[in-house]
Amino acid sequence: MSFTDEDREAVAVIARRHGFSPRAAETMLSALVGGHARQAQFDHPEFGGMGQWSGGGMLMIGDMFNSALKSRVGDLIRDLTDLAQALAQRPPASVPDASDPAWPPDLGVPSASGSQNGVDYAVFPAARRLAIRRNGQVSLYDTGDHRIGGVSQQQGGTSSLLFTSQHGPVPLDSLVPIAALPGPGDTPGDPARSDAAHPTDAAILATIEQLHALLSRGILTQAEFDAKKADLLNRL
C-alpha cells in the first residue's frame, strides 16, 4: 500500500497531536492497514519497540511499565483507525496483472507499485523482493522479513527512497541488492553486469556500515542490527 501526499499530510497532523514523528505514525498506519484496521503488530523505537493491538481493546507495548507511552500509543491508534479503514479498502494503485511484462514474471504480482521522481518500484512479498527500475534497468533487493507498505522519497534519486514496514522506516540502501537485470539495449551476457547477481564483499561491508548508521540514529534497534549483520556476514 502506497501513501499519497494527502495521506502523509493527514498522518503528520495526527502524529504531532500525540507527540510522535510522522515516520513512526506511518509505521503504525501500515500495521493497521495490514490488519484491516482490526488489529496491528508493530515495532518502532518511539512505541517502545515491538507491540500489538486489537480492536477489542488489547494493547501491548515493549515498554510495558510506561503507562503514559501506552496511553499515547492508544490515542494514536484511535485517531489512525478511520484512515486505516479507508486505505484497507482502497484498490491497489498501479498494480499490473500477472501477464504485465513491466517486471520479471517469476516474481509474481506486486502488492504495491508506483513511480516517484522517475524511479519505478514494485513490492513482491511472496518472493521477498523489492524491484527498482531506473533508466530502464531493473534492480532487485531482498526485503527479508519486512512487510513493506508505504513509500516516500525526497528529491535526489534512488538513494533517498524510504519505505515503511512493521519494523519502521526502511531506507533502500539498507536492503541487500540481489541482481541488476538487463535494460533496453543490454545483452544478457554483458560482463559489465555479470557481478550484479551477487553482492560483493565490499558491498556487504558497506551495507553493514549503513545499518550501523541507522542503529546510531535510532531507526534500527540493536536486535534488528545484530540479526541483519549476522545474515550479511554469512554471505561473505
JSON list of C-alpha atoms in Angstrom, two decimals:
[
{"chain": "A", "resi": 1, "resn": "MET", "atom": "CA", "xyz": [0.00, 0.00, 0.00]},
{"chain": "A", "resi": 2, "resn": "SER", "atom": "CA", "xyz": [1.47, 3.33, -1.10]},
{"chain": "A", "resi": 3, "resn": "PHE", "atom": "CA", "xyz": [0.63, 6.54, 0.74]},
{"chain": "A", "resi": 4, "resn": "THR", "atom": "CA", "xyz": [-0.39, 9.62, -1.21]},
{"chain": "A", "resi": 5, "resn": "ASP", "atom": "CA", "xyz": [0.81, 13.09, -0.28]},
{"chain": "A", "resi": 6, "resn": "GLU", "atom": "CA", "xyz": [-2.64, 13.72, 1.24]},
{"chain": "A", "resi": 7, "resn": "ASP", "atom": "CA", "xyz": [-2.32, 10.56, 3.34]},
{"chain": "A", "resi": 8, "resn": "ARG", "atom": "CA", "xyz": [1.07, 11.68, 4.67]},
{"chain": "A", "resi": 9, "resn": "GLU", "atom": "CA", "xyz": [-0.21, 15.15, 5.50]},
{"chain": "A", "resi": 10, "resn": "ALA", "atom": "CA", "xyz": [-3.09, 13.65, 7.48]},
{"chain": "A", "resi": 11, "resn": "VAL", "atom": "CA", "xyz": [-0.73, 11.26, 9.28]},
{"chain": "A", "resi": 12, "resn": "ALA", "atom": "CA", "xyz": [1.69, 14.09, 10.10]},
{"chain": "A", "resi": 13, "resn": "VAL", "atom": "CA", "xyz": [-1.11, 16.09, 11.73]},
{"chain": "A", "resi": 14, "resn": "ILE", "atom": "CA", "xyz": [-2.16, 13.10, 13.85]},
{"chain": "A", "resi": 15, "resn": "ALA", "atom": "CA", "xyz": [1.47, 12.33, 14.73]},
{"chain": "A", "resi": 16, "resn": "ARG", "atom": "CA", "xyz": [2.09, 15.87, 16.01]},
{"chain": "A", "resi": 17, "resn": "ARG", "atom": "CA", "xyz": [-1.10, 15.73, 18.03]},
{"chain": "A", "resi": 18, "resn": "HIS", "atom": "CA", "xyz": [0.25, 12.83, 20.06]},
{"chain": "A", "resi": 19, "resn": "GLY", "atom": "CA", "xyz": [3.95, 13.70, 20.10]},
{"chain": "A", "resi": 20, "resn": "PHE", "atom": "CA", "xyz": [5.22, 11.15, 17.59]},
{"chain": "A", "resi": 21, "resn": "SER", "atom": "CA", "xyz": [7.22, 11.61, 14.40]},
{"chain": "A", "resi": 22, "resn": "PRO", "atom": "CA", "xyz": [5.44, 11.26, 11.05]},
{"chain": "A", "resi": 23, "resn": "ARG", "atom": "CA", "xyz": [7.58, 8.22, 10.23]},
{"chain": "A", "resi": 24, "resn": "ALA", "atom": "CA", "xyz": [6.52, 6.48, 13.42]},
{"chain": "A", "resi": 25, "resn": "ALA", "atom": "CA", "xyz": [2.88, 7.24, 12.68]},
{"chain": "A", "resi": 26, "resn": "GLU", "atom": "CA", "xyz": [3.25, 5.92, 9.11]},
{"chain": "A", "resi": 27, "resn": "THR", "atom": "CA", "xyz": [4.69, 2.71, 10.55]},
{"chain": "A", "resi": 28, "resn": "MET", "atom": "CA", "xyz": [1.65, 2.34, 12.78]},
{"chain": "A", "resi": 29, "resn": "LEU", "atom": "CA", "xyz": [-0.68, 3.13, 9.90]},
{"chain": "A", "resi": 30, "resn": "SER", "atom": "CA", "xyz": [0.96, 0.44, 7.75]},
{"chain": "A", "resi": 31, "resn": "ALA", "atom": "CA", "xyz": [0.49, -2.06, 10.56]},
{"chain": "A", "resi": 32, "resn": "LEU", "atom": "CA", "xyz": [-3.17, -1.08, 10.94]},
{"chain": "A", "resi": 33, "resn": "VAL", "atom": "CA", "xyz": [-3.80, -1.37, 7.20]},
{"chain": "A", "resi": 34, "resn": "GLY", "atom": "CA", "xyz": [-2.15, -4.80, 7.22]},
{"chain": "A", "resi": 35, "resn": "GLY", "atom": "CA", "xyz": [-4.54, -5.85, 9.98]},
{"chain": "A", "resi": 36, "resn": "HIS", "atom": "CA", "xyz": [-7.57, -4.33, 8.18]},
{"chain": "A", "resi": 37, "resn": "ALA", "atom": "CA", "xyz": [-7.91, -1.76, 10.98]},
{"chain": "A", "resi": 38, "resn": "ARG", "atom": "CA", "xyz": [-8.95, -4.55, 13.37]},
{"chain": "A", "resi": 39, "resn": "GLN", "atom": "CA", "xyz": [-5.52, -5.47, 14.69]},
{"chain": "A", "resi": 40, "resn": "ALA", "atom": "CA", "xyz": [-1.89, -4.47, 14.32]},
{"chain": "A", "resi": 41, "resn": "GLN", "atom": "CA", "xyz": [1.58, -5.75, 15.07]},
{"chain": "A", "resi": 42, "resn": "PHE", "atom": "CA", "xyz": [4.17, -3.00, 15.14]},
{"chain": "A", "resi": 43, "resn": "ASP", "atom": "CA", "xyz": [7.81, -2.40, 16.00]},
{"chain": "A", "resi": 44, "resn": "HIS", "atom": "CA", "xyz": [9.26, 1.09, 16.35]},
{"chain": "A", "resi": 45, "resn": "PRO", "atom": "CA", "xyz": [11.53, 2.73, 18.96]},
{"chain": "A", "resi": 46, "resn": "GLU", "atom": "CA", "xyz": [9.03, 5.53, 19.57]},
{"chain": "A", "resi": 47, "resn": "PHE", "atom": "CA", "xyz": [6.43, 2.93, 20.57]},
{"chain": "A", "resi": 48, "resn": "GLY", "atom": "CA", "xyz": [8.78, 1.18, 22.99]},
{"chain": "A", "resi": 49, "resn": "GLY", "atom": "CA", "xyz": [9.79, -1.48, 20.48]},
{"chain": "A", "resi": 50, "resn": "MET", "atom": "CA", "xyz": [7.55, -4.36, 19.50]},
{"chain": "A", "resi": 51, "resn": "GLY", "atom": "CA", "xyz": [3.86, -4.30, 20.35]},
{"chain": "A", "resi": 52, "resn": "GLN", "atom": "CA", "xyz": [0.41, -5.36, 19.26]},
{"chain": "A", "resi": 53, "resn": "TRP", "atom": "CA", "xyz": [-3.13, -4.06, 19.31]},
{"chain": "A", "resi": 54, "resn": "SER", "atom": "CA", "xyz": [-6.57, -5.47, 18.65]},
{"chain": "A", "resi": 55, "resn": "GLY", "atom": "CA", "xyz": [-9.89, -3.69, 18.21]},
{"chain": "A", "resi": 56, "resn": "GLY", "atom": "CA", "xyz": [-11.27, -5.44, 21.26]},
{"chain": "A", "resi": 57, "resn": "GLY", "atom": "CA", "xyz": [-9.24, -3.13, 23.47]},
{"chain": "A", "resi": 58, "resn": "MET", "atom": "CA", "xyz": [-5.99, -5.10, 23.88]},
{"chain": "A", "resi": 59, "resn": "LEU", "atom": "CA", "xyz": [-2.80, -3.05, 23.58]},
{"chain": "A", "resi": 60, "resn": "MET", "atom": "CA", "xyz": [0.70, -4.22, 24.48]},
{"chain": "A", "resi": 61, "resn": "ILE", "atom": "CA", "xyz": [3.92, -2.26, 24.00]},
{"chain": "A", "resi": 62, "resn": "GLY", "atom": "CA", "xyz": [7.52, -3.27, 24.57]},
{"chain": "A", "resi": 63, "resn": "ASP", "atom": "CA", "xyz": [7.99, -0.72, 27.36]},
{"chain": "A", "resi": 64, "resn": "MET", "atom": "CA", "xyz": [5.24, -2.42, 29.34]},
{"chain": "A", "resi": 65, "resn": "PHE", "atom": "CA", "xyz": [5.59, -0.34, 32.51]},
{"chain": "A", "resi": 66, "resn": "ASN", "atom": "CA", "xyz": [5.38, 3.01, 30.72]},
{"chain": "A", "resi": 67, "resn": "SER", "atom": "CA", "xyz": [1.68, 3.73, 31.15]},
{"chain": "A", "resi": 68, "resn": "ALA", "atom": "CA", "xyz": [1.99, 7.27, 29.74]},
{"chain": "A", "resi": 69, "resn": "LEU", "atom": "CA", "xyz": [3.52, 5.98, 26.50]},
{"chain": "A", "resi": 70, "resn": "LYS", "atom": "CA", "xyz": [0.93, 3.22, 26.28]},
{"chain": "A", "resi": 71, "resn": "SER", "atom": "CA", "xyz": [-1.83, 5.80, 26.57]},
{"chain": "A", "resi": 72, "resn": "ARG", "atom": "CA", "xyz": [-0.29, 7.94, 23.81]},
{"chain": "A", "resi": 73, "resn": "VAL", "atom": "CA", "xyz": [0.10, 4.94, 21.52]},
{"chain": "A", "resi": 74, "resn": "GLY", "atom": "CA", "xyz": [-3.53, 4.01, 22.15]},
{"chain": "A", "resi": 75, "resn": "ASP", "atom": "CA", "xyz": [-4.66, 7.53, 21.30]},
{"chain": "A", "resi": 76, "resn": "LEU", "atom": "CA", "xyz": [-2.56, 7.49, 18.13]},
{"chain": "A", "resi": 77, "resn": "ILE", "atom": "CA", "xyz": [-4.12, 4.20, 17.03]},
{"chain": "A", "resi": 78, "resn": "ARG", "atom": "CA", "xyz": [-7.59, 5.53, 17.75]},
{"chain": "A", "resi": 79, "resn": "ASP", "atom": "CA", "xyz": [-7.03, 8.56, 15.52]},
{"chain": "A", "resi": 80, "resn": "LEU", "atom": "CA", "xyz": [-5.44, 6.49, 12.74]},
{"chain": "A", "resi": 81, "resn": "THR", "atom": "CA", "xyz": [-8.15, 3.85, 12.60]},
{"chain": "A", "resi": 82, "resn": "ASP", "atom": "CA", "xyz": [-10.53, 5.69, 10.26]},
{"chain": "A", "resi": 83, "resn": "LEU", "atom": "CA", "xyz": [-7.71, 6.42, 7.81]},
{"chain": "A", "resi": 84, "resn": "ALA", "atom": "CA", "xyz": [-6.53, 2.81, 8.04]},
{"chain": "A", "resi": 85, "resn": "GLN", "atom": "CA", "xyz": [-10.03, 1.55, 7.23]},
{"chain": "A", "resi": 86, "resn": "ALA", "atom": "CA", "xyz": [-10.18, 3.78, 4.15]},
{"chain": "A", "resi": 87, "resn": "LEU", "atom": "CA", "xyz": [-6.73, 2.67, 2.98]},
{"chain": "A", "resi": 88, "resn": "ALA", "atom": "CA", "xyz": [-7.53, -1.01, 3.53]},
{"chain": "A", "resi": 89, "resn": "GLN", "atom": "CA", "xyz": [-10.49, -0.67, 1.16]},
{"chain": "A", "resi": 90, "resn": "ARG", "atom": "CA", "xyz": [-8.61, 1.37, -1.45]},
{"chain": "A", "resi": 91, "resn": "PRO", "atom": "CA", "xyz": [-7.81, -0.58, -4.64]},
{"chain": "A", "resi": 92, "resn": "PRO", "atom": "CA", "xyz": [-4.06, -1.06, -5.11]},
{"chain": "A", "resi": 93, "resn": "ALA", "atom": "CA", "xyz": [-2.57, 1.64, -7.35]},
{"chain": "A", "resi": 94, "resn": "SER", "atom": "CA", "xyz": [-0.62, 0.83, -10.47]},
{"chain": "A", "resi": 95, "resn": "VAL", "atom": "CA", "xyz": [-0.63, -2.93, -9.89]},
{"chain": "A", "resi": 96, "resn": "PRO", "atom": "CA", "xyz": [-0.12, -4.81, -13.17]},
{"chain": "A", "resi": 97, "resn": "ASP", "atom": "CA", "xyz": [-1.73, -8.17, -13.84]},
{"chain": "A", "resi": 98, "resn": "ALA", "atom": "CA", "xyz": [0.34, -11.34, -13.94]},
{"chain": "A", "resi": 99, "resn": "SER", "atom": "CA", "xyz": [0.89, -11.01, -17.70]},
{"chain": "A", "resi": 100, "resn": "ASP", "atom": "CA", "xyz": [2.26, -7.46, -17.50]},
{"chain": "A", "resi": 101, "resn": "PRO", "atom": "CA", "xyz": [5.88, -7.58, -18.73]},
{"chain": "A", "resi": 102, "resn": "ALA", "atom": "CA", "xyz": [6.90, -4.47, -16.77]},
{"chain": "A", "resi": 103, "resn": "TRP", "atom": "CA", "xyz": [8.50, -6.59, -14.02]},
{"chain": "A", "resi": 104, "resn": "PRO", "atom": "CA", "xyz": [10.20, -10.03, -14.07]},
{"chain": "A", "resi": 105, "resn": "PRO", "atom": "CA", "xyz": [7.31, -12.53, -14.41]},
{"chain": "A", "resi": 106, "resn": "ASP", "atom": "CA", "xyz": [8.82, -15.04, -11.99]},
{"chain": "A", "resi": 107, "resn": "LEU", "atom": "CA", "xyz": [8.29, -12.57, -9.12]},
{"chain": "A", "resi": 108, "resn": "GLY", "atom": "CA", "xyz": [4.50, -12.82, -9.43]},
{"chain": "A", "resi": 109, "resn": "VAL", "atom": "CA", "xyz": [2.11, -9.91, -8.95]},
{"chain": "A", "resi": 110, "resn": "PRO", "atom": "CA", "xyz": [3.26, -6.95, -6.81]},
{"chain": "A", "resi": 111, "resn": "SER", "atom": "CA", "xyz": [1.33, -5.99, -3.71]},
{"chain": "A", "resi": 112, "resn": "ALA", "atom": "CA", "xyz": [2.19, -2.34, -4.34]},
{"chain": "A", "resi": 113, "resn": "SER", "atom": "CA", "xyz": [3.89, -0.40, -7.09]},
{"chain": "A", "resi": 114, "resn": "GLY", "atom": "CA", "xyz": [4.32, 3.17, -8.21]},
{"chain": "A", "resi": 115, "resn": "SER", "atom": "CA", "xyz": [6.70, 5.79, -9.53]},
{"chain": "A", "resi": 116, "resn": "GLN", "atom": "CA", "xyz": [8.31, 8.80, -7.90]},
{"chain": "A", "resi": 117, "resn": "ASN", "atom": "CA", "xyz": [10.79, 11.26, -9.42]},
{"chain": "A", "resi": 118, "resn": "GLY", "atom": "CA", "xyz": [11.36, 8.99, -12.43]},
{"chain": "A", "resi": 119, "resn": "VAL", "atom": "CA", "xyz": [12.06, 5.90, -10.32]},
{"chain": "A", "resi": 120, "resn": "ASP", "atom": "CA", "xyz": [9.64, 2.96, -10.53]},
{"chain": "A", "resi": 121, "resn": "TYR", "atom": "CA", "xyz": [9.23, 0.45, -7.71]},
{"chain": "A", "resi": 122, "resn": "ALA", "atom": "CA", "xyz": [7.23, -2.71, -7.03]},
{"chain": "A", "resi": 123, "resn": "VAL", "atom": "CA", "xyz": [6.96, -4.89, -3.92]},
{"chain": "A", "resi": 124, "resn": "PHE", "atom": "CA", "xyz": [6.70, -8.68, -4.26]},
{"chain": "A", "resi": 125, "resn": "PRO", "atom": "CA", "xyz": [6.03, -10.10, -0.77]},
{"chain": "A", "resi": 126, "resn": "ALA", "atom": "CA", "xyz": [5.71, -13.73, -1.89]},
{"chain": "A", "resi": 127, "resn": "ALA", "atom": "CA", "xyz": [9.21, -13.63, -3.39]},
{"chain": "A", "resi": 128, "resn": "ARG", "atom": "CA", "xyz": [10.55, -11.30, -0.64]},
{"chain": "A", "resi": 129, "resn": "ARG", "atom": "CA", "xyz": [11.79, -8.92, -3.31]},
{"chain": "A", "resi": 130, "resn": "LEU", "atom": "CA", "xyz": [11.67, -5.20, -3.98]},
{"chain": "A", "resi": 131, "resn": "ALA", "atom": "CA", "xyz": [12.18, -4.22, -7.62]},
{"chain": "A", "resi": 132, "resn": "ILE", "atom": "CA", "xyz": [13.50, -0.77, -8.55]},
{"chain": "A", "resi": 133, "resn": "ARG", "atom": "CA", "xyz": [13.62, 0.44, -12.16]},
{"chain": "A", "resi": 134, "resn": "ARG", "atom": "CA", "xyz": [15.75, 3.42, -13.11]},
{"chain": "A", "resi": 135, "resn": "ASN", "atom": "CA", "xyz": [16.71, 4.43, -16.64]},
{"chain": "A", "resi": 136, "resn": "GLY", "atom": "CA", "xyz": [15.20, 1.19, -17.93]},
{"chain": "A", "resi": 137, "resn": "GLN", "atom": "CA", "xyz": [17.30, -1.08, -15.67]},
{"chain": "A", "resi": 138, "resn": "VAL", "atom": "CA", "xyz": [15.63, -3.21, -13.00]},
{"chain": "A", "resi": 139, "resn": "SER", "atom": "CA", "xyz": [17.47, -3.93, -9.73]},
{"chain": "A", "resi": 140, "resn": "LEU", "atom": "CA", "xyz": [16.20, -6.41, -7.14]},
{"chain": "A", "resi": 141, "resn": "TYR", "atom": "CA", "xyz": [16.57, -6.22, -3.36]},
{"chain": "A", "resi": 142, "resn": "ASP", "atom": "CA", "xyz": [16.00, -8.81, -0.65]},
{"chain": "A", "resi": 143, "resn": "THR", "atom": "CA", "xyz": [13.27, -7.50, 1.70]},
{"chain": "A", "resi": 144, "resn": "GLY", "atom": "CA", "xyz": [13.93, -10.15, 4.36]},
{"chain": "A", "resi": 145, "resn": "ASP", "atom": "CA", "xyz": [11.16, -10.20, 6.95]},
{"chain": "A", "resi": 146, "resn": "HIS", "atom": "CA", "xyz": [9.97, -6.68, 6.10]},
{"chain": "A", "resi": 147, "resn": "ARG", "atom": "CA", "xyz": [6.31, -6.35, 5.11]},
{"chain": "A", "resi": 148, "resn": "ILE", "atom": "CA", "xyz": [6.79, -3.21, 3.06]},
{"chain": "A", "resi": 149, "resn": "GLY", "atom": "CA", "xyz": [3.86, -0.86, 2.74]},
{"chain": "A", "resi": 150, "resn": "GLY", "atom": "CA", "xyz": [4.16, 2.88, 2.20]},
{"chain": "A", "resi": 151, "resn": "VAL", "atom": "CA", "xyz": [6.95, 4.68, 0.40]},
{"chain": "A", "resi": 152, "resn": "SER", "atom": "CA", "xyz": [8.25, 8.23, 0.50]},
{"chain": "A", "resi": 153, "resn": "GLN", "atom": "CA", "xyz": [11.07, 9.83, -1.43]},
{"chain": "A", "resi": 154, "resn": "GLN", "atom": "CA", "xyz": [12.99, 13.05, -1.09]},
{"chain": "A", "resi": 155, "resn": "GLN", "atom": "CA", "xyz": [14.49, 14.71, -4.12]},
{"chain": "A", "resi": 156, "resn": "GLY", "atom": "CA", "xyz": [17.81, 13.23, -5.16]},
{"chain": "A", "resi": 157, "resn": "GLY", "atom": "CA", "xyz": [17.44, 9.75, -6.66]},
{"chain": "A", "resi": 158, "resn": "THR", "atom": "CA", "xyz": [17.01, 6.17, -5.55]},
{"chain": "A", "resi": 159, "resn": "SER", "atom": "CA", "xyz": [19.31, 6.54, -2.55]},
{"chain": "A", "resi": 160, "resn": "SER", "atom": "CA", "xyz": [16.61, 8.67, -0.92]},
{"chain": "A", "resi": 161, "resn": "LEU", "atom": "CA", "xyz": [13.82, 6.10, -1.35]},
{"chain": "A", "resi": 162, "resn": "LEU", "atom": "CA", "xyz": [12.38, 5.31, 2.06]},
{"chain": "A", "resi": 163, "resn": "PHE", "atom": "CA", "xyz": [9.86, 2.54, 2.59]},
{"chain": "A", "resi": 164, "resn": "THR", "atom": "CA", "xyz": [7.87, 1.61, 5.69]},
{"chain": "A", "resi": 165, "resn": "SER", "atom": "CA", "xyz": [7.35, -1.80, 7.22]},
{"chain": "A", "resi": 166, "resn": "GLN", "atom": "CA", "xyz": [6.22, -3.29, 10.50]},
{"chain": "A", "resi": 167, "resn": "HIS", "atom": "CA", "xyz": [9.78, -2.62, 11.75]},
{"chain": "A", "resi": 168, "resn": "GLY", "atom": "CA", "xyz": [9.68, 1.08, 10.94]},
{"chain": "A", "resi": 169, "resn": "PRO", "atom": "CA", "xyz": [11.37, 3.10, 8.18]},
{"chain": "A", "resi": 170, "resn": "VAL", "atom": "CA", "xyz": [13.35, 1.02, 5.65]},
{"chain": "A", "resi": 171, "resn": "PRO", "atom": "CA", "xyz": [15.89, 3.01, 3.56]},
{"chain": "A", "resi": 172, "resn": "LEU", "atom": "CA", "xyz": [16.55, 1.40, 0.21]},
{"chain": "A", "resi": 173, "resn": "ASP", "atom": "CA", "xyz": [20.28, 1.45, 0.95]},
{"chain": "A", "resi": 174, "resn": "SER", "atom": "CA", "xyz": [19.72, -0.81, 3.97]},
{"chain": "A", "resi": 175, "resn": "LEU", "atom": "CA", "xyz": [18.42, -3.67, 1.79]},
{"chain": "A", "resi": 176, "resn": "VAL", "atom": "CA", "xyz": [20.81, -6.17, 0.22]},
{"chain": "A", "resi": 177, "resn": "PRO", "atom": "CA", "xyz": [20.95, -5.93, -3.60]},
{"chain": "A", "resi": 178, "resn": "ILE", "atom": "CA", "xyz": [20.23, -9.22, -5.32]},
{"chain": "A", "resi": 179, "resn": "ALA", "atom": "CA", "xyz": [20.54, -8.51, -9.03]},
{"chain": "A", "resi": 180, "resn": "ALA", "atom": "CA", "xyz": [20.63, -5.86, -11.71]},
{"chain": "A", "resi": 181, "resn": "LEU", "atom": "CA", "xyz": [18.64, -7.10, -14.69]},
{"chain": "A", "resi": 182, "resn": "PRO", "atom": "CA", "xyz": [19.39, -6.02, -18.28]},
{"chain": "A", "resi": 183, "resn": "GLY", "atom": "CA", "xyz": [17.60, -2.95, -19.54]},
{"chain": "A", "resi": 184, "resn": "PRO", "atom": "CA", "xyz": [16.84, -1.94, -23.12]},
{"chain": "A", "resi": 185, "resn": "GLY", "atom": "CA", "xyz": [19.90, -2.41, -25.33]},
{"chain": "A", "resi": 186, "resn": "ASP", "atom": "CA", "xyz": [21.77, -4.54, -22.79]},
{"chain": "A", "resi": 187, "resn": "THR", "atom": "CA", "xyz": [22.86, -8.06, -23.67]},
{"chain": "A", "resi": 188, "resn": "PRO", "atom": "CA", "xyz": [22.18, -10.87, -21.18]},
{"chain": "A", "resi": 189, "resn": "GLY", "atom": "CA", "xyz": [25.84, -11.82, -21.10]},
{"chain": "A", "resi": 190, "resn": "ASP", "atom": "CA", "xyz": [27.22, -8.34, -20.69]},
{"chain": "A", "resi": 191, "resn": "PRO", "atom": "CA", "xyz": [30.32, -8.87, -18.48]},
{"chain": "A", "resi": 192, "resn": "ALA", "atom": "CA", "xyz": [29.94, -5.34, -17.10]},
{"chain": "A", "resi": 193, "resn": "ARG", "atom": "CA", "xyz": [26.79, -6.55, -15.34]},
{"chain": "A", "resi": 194, "resn": "SER", "atom": "CA", "xyz": [27.76, -10.13, -14.50]},
{"chain": "A", "resi": 195, "resn": "ASP", "atom": "CA", "xyz": [28.78, -9.32, -10.93]},
{"chain": "A", "resi": 196, "resn": "ALA", "atom": "CA", "xyz": [25.44, -7.70, -10.05]},
{"chain": "A", "resi": 197, "resn": "ALA", "atom": "CA", "xyz": [23.67, -11.00, -9.39]},
{"chain": "A", "resi": 198, "resn": "HIS", "atom": "CA", "xyz": [25.71, -11.50, -6.20]},
{"chain": "A", "resi": 199, "resn": "PRO", "atom": "CA", "xyz": [26.69, -8.66, -3.89]},
{"chain": "A", "resi": 200, "resn": "THR", "atom": "CA", "xyz": [30.45, -8.31, -3.45]},
{"chain": "A", "resi": 201, "resn": "ASP", "atom": "CA", "xyz": [32.18, -8.47, -0.09]},
{"chain": "A", "resi": 202, "resn": "ALA", "atom": "CA", "xyz": [32.76, -4.72, -0.31]},
{"chain": "A", "resi": 203, "resn": "ALA", "atom": "CA", "xyz": [29.05, -4.12, -0.95]},
{"chain": "A", "resi": 204, "resn": "ILE", "atom": "CA", "xyz": [28.11, -6.27, 2.03]},
{"chain": "A", "resi": 205, "resn": "LEU", "atom": "CA", "xyz": [30.54, -4.46, 4.33]},
{"chain": "A", "resi": 206, "resn": "ALA", "atom": "CA", "xyz": [29.25, -1.12, 3.07]},
{"chain": "A", "resi": 207, "resn": "THR", "atom": "CA", "xyz": [25.70, -2.23, 3.83]},
{"chain": "A", "resi": 208, "resn": "ILE", "atom": "CA", "xyz": [26.71, -3.17, 7.38]},
{"chain": "A", "resi": 209, "resn": "GLU", "atom": "CA", "xyz": [28.18, 0.32, 7.82]},
{"chain": "A", "resi": 210, "resn": "GLN", "atom": "CA", "xyz": [24.91, 1.83, 6.59]},
{"chain": "A", "resi": 211, "resn": "LEU", "atom": "CA", "xyz": [22.94, -0.32, 9.01]},
{"chain": "A", "resi": 212, "resn": "HIS", "atom": "CA", "xyz": [25.19, 0.80, 11.86]},
{"chain": "A", "resi": 213, "resn": "ALA", "atom": "CA", "xyz": [24.45, 4.41, 10.94]},
{"chain": "A", "resi": 214, "resn": "LEU", "atom": "CA", "xyz": [20.72, 3.62, 11.15]},
{"chain": "A", "resi": 215, "resn": "LEU", "atom": "CA", "xyz": [21.32, 2.00, 14.54]},
{"chain": "A", "resi": 216, "resn": "SER", "atom": "CA", "xyz": [23.13, 5.12, 15.75]},
{"chain": "A", "resi": 217, "resn": "ARG", "atom": "CA", "xyz": [20.17, 7.27, 14.65]},
{"chain": "A", "resi": 218, "resn": "GLY", "atom": "CA", "xyz": [17.70, 5.05, 16.48]},
{"chain": "A", "resi": 219, "resn": "ILE", "atom": "CA", "xyz": [15.96, 3.85, 13.29]},
{"chain": "A", "resi": 220, "resn": "LEU", "atom": "CA", "xyz": [17.06, 0.25, 13.95]},
{"chain": "A", "resi": 221, "resn": "THR", "atom": "CA", "xyz": [17.10, -1.49, 17.30]},
{"chain": "A", "resi": 222, "resn": "GLN", "atom": "CA", "xyz": [20.20, -3.32, 18.50]},
{"chain": "A", "resi": 223, "resn": "ALA", "atom": "CA", "xyz": [18.45, -6.66, 17.97]},
{"chain": "A", "resi": 224, "resn": "GLU", "atom": "CA", "xyz": [17.48, -5.75, 14.40]},
{"chain": "A", "resi": 225, "resn": "PHE", "atom": "CA", "xyz": [21.01, -4.60, 13.63]},
{"chain": "A", "resi": 226, "resn": "ASP", "atom": "CA", "xyz": [22.60, -7.74, 15.11]},
{"chain": "A", "resi": 227, "resn": "ALA", "atom": "CA", "xyz": [20.25, -10.04, 13.17]},
{"chain": "A", "resi": 228, "resn": "LYS", "atom": "CA", "xyz": [20.85, -8.29, 9.85]},
{"chain": "A", "resi": 229, "resn": "LYS", "atom": "CA", "xyz": [24.59, -8.06, 10.44]},
{"chain": "A", "resi": 230, "resn": "ALA", "atom": "CA", "xyz": [24.79, -11.80, 11.14]},
{"chain": "A", "resi": 231, "resn": "ASP", "atom": "CA", "xyz": [22.83, -12.53, 7.97]},
{"chain": "A", "resi": 232, "resn": "LEU", "atom": "CA", "xyz": [25.12, -10.33, 5.88]},
{"chain": "A", "resi": 233, "resn": "LEU", "atom": "CA", "xyz": [28.31, -11.78, 7.37]},
{"chain": "A", "resi": 234, "resn": "ASN", "atom": "CA", "xyz": [27.11, -15.27, 6.47]},
{"chain": "A", "resi": 235, "resn": "ARG", "atom": "CA", "xyz": [27.17, -14.18, 2.82]},
{"chain": "A", "resi": 236, "resn": "LEU", "atom": "CA", "xyz": [30.86, -13.28, 2.88]}
]
